[in-house]
Amino acid sequence: MRHLIDFGDLTRQEWEQLYARVSQIIDDPQAVIDVCRGKVSANLFYEPSTRTNFSFQTAMLRLGGQVFGFADPKSSSVSKGETLKDTIRMVSGYADVVVMRTPWEGAAKAASLYSCVPVVNAGDGGHMHPTQTMADLTTITRLRGKVDDLCIGLCGDLKYGRTVHSLIKALAKFDNIKFFLISPRELAVPDYIRSFMREHNMWFSEVTGLEAVIPQLDVLYMTRIQQERFVDPLEYQRNKGVYVLTRRKLENAKPDMLVLHPLPRVDEISLDVDDDPRAAYFQQARFGMFARMALLEHLAHQPRNDHPDAVEIGTKPVCCNPHCITQTQQYLPPLVKKIGGVDCCAFCDAPLR
Ligand code: NCD
């Protein structure tokens, strides 16, 4: 693995090797305090973040490495009109690994074309968030022993929730998983995710009610309605507060069901759930830091490539997704990939029309 852009790019074996390291680190974090001594991570956060940014920072610091970067793009040259390509070429000359979060879908993939060092996607718009998935899989494996043969409910904003998209892609690598996709109709998973699930013969049922399915679940993955991604504010108003997990609703759930949430929570899990032994979301955030430690250790030791392959200059933007990175960075090549037999943008996965 040279970059982590989309969890779908990792084989199950690669994940299991990485997980073995995550597990060692959780059991003995003192043993790794020097493994990234002399390594430097560039953390480029073009979008607000508390836990992901802190988690990546503390992960590198706990490995003995150093971190620089920004948490507000206004303080970078992007505000002077610099292209992503130039920012990445320059920053990757200073760092051993680049961690980036952006509001543009496909931006980490775009950055990886021009970077001299590995790029980690720490969230690209409403698209993907593979290191959150590492936190999720670590939590499920540590607390349930395995990921196969589970019934998983994904609940909330499945349209804009990038953590859900990444988790679904990852779970395609496991066996015998049943999904209940619980969302208002307006916030159902995007078409490319549905095509992906069909293509991989994943069992799923799309429902609008949480209470009817909760007794069947082994894992309930709650998500926030992603207010910042709505184009139409009325659509947000119609859907906010639609699901609230309470202690009373948990009475009908299995005694060992895990309640996960990538955080931050708004109102979708009431505070009285926090003391229930099934609530695992704060532990999940801590496991996320250990998972990022294993990832950074692996990537920061990859050989540099000071002459990334030449990339053809794009002649026209091919993607109609208004949030796709190809909309603003028009030099990008018009890369295409197939999902479920349909031609899709290789940056943001949206179907090409
Ligand atoms: C998530 C994100 O940024 O997508 N948060 C996180 O990384 N822990 C979920 C969210 O913002 O709702």
JSON list of C-alpha atoms in Angstrom, two decimals, residues 114 311-317 330-334:
[
{"chain": "A", "resi": 114, "resn": "TYR", "atom": "CA", "xyz": [1.50, 14.60, -7.83]},
{"chain": "A", "resi": 311, "resn": "VAL", "atom": "CA", "xyz": [0.22, 13.08, -15.56]},
{"chain": "A", "resi": 312, "resn": "GLU", "atom": "CA", "xyz": [-1.57, 13.99, -18.75]},
{"chain": "A", "resi": 313, "resn": "ILE", "atom": "CA", "xyz": [-3.17, 17.46, -18.54]},
{"chain": "A", "resi": 314, "resn": "GLY", "atom": "CA", "xyz": [-6.96, 17.16, -18.62]},
{"chain": "A", "resi": 315, "resn": "THR", "atom": "CA", "xyz": [-8.59, 18.65, -21.66]},
{"chain": "A", "resi": 316, "resn": "LYS", "atom": "CA", "xyz": [-12.11, 18.91, -20.32]},
{"chain": "A", "resi": 317, "resn": "PRO", "atom": "CA", "xyz": [-13.79, 18.19, -16.99]},
{"chain": "A", "resi": 330, "resn": "GLN", "atom": "CA", "xyz": [-9.26, 21.66, -14.34]},
{"chain": "A", "resi": 331, "resn": "TYR", "atom": "CA", "xyz": [-5.80, 20.38, -15.27]},
{"chain": "A", "resi": 332, "resn": "LEU", "atom": "CA", "xyz": [-6.69, 16.97, -13.82]},
{"chain": "A", "resi": 333, "resn": "PRO", "atom": "CA", "xyz": [-6.83, 14.11, -16.32]},
{"chain": "A", "resi": 334, "resn": "PRO", "atom": "CA", "xyz": [-10.34, 12.84, -17.06]}
]
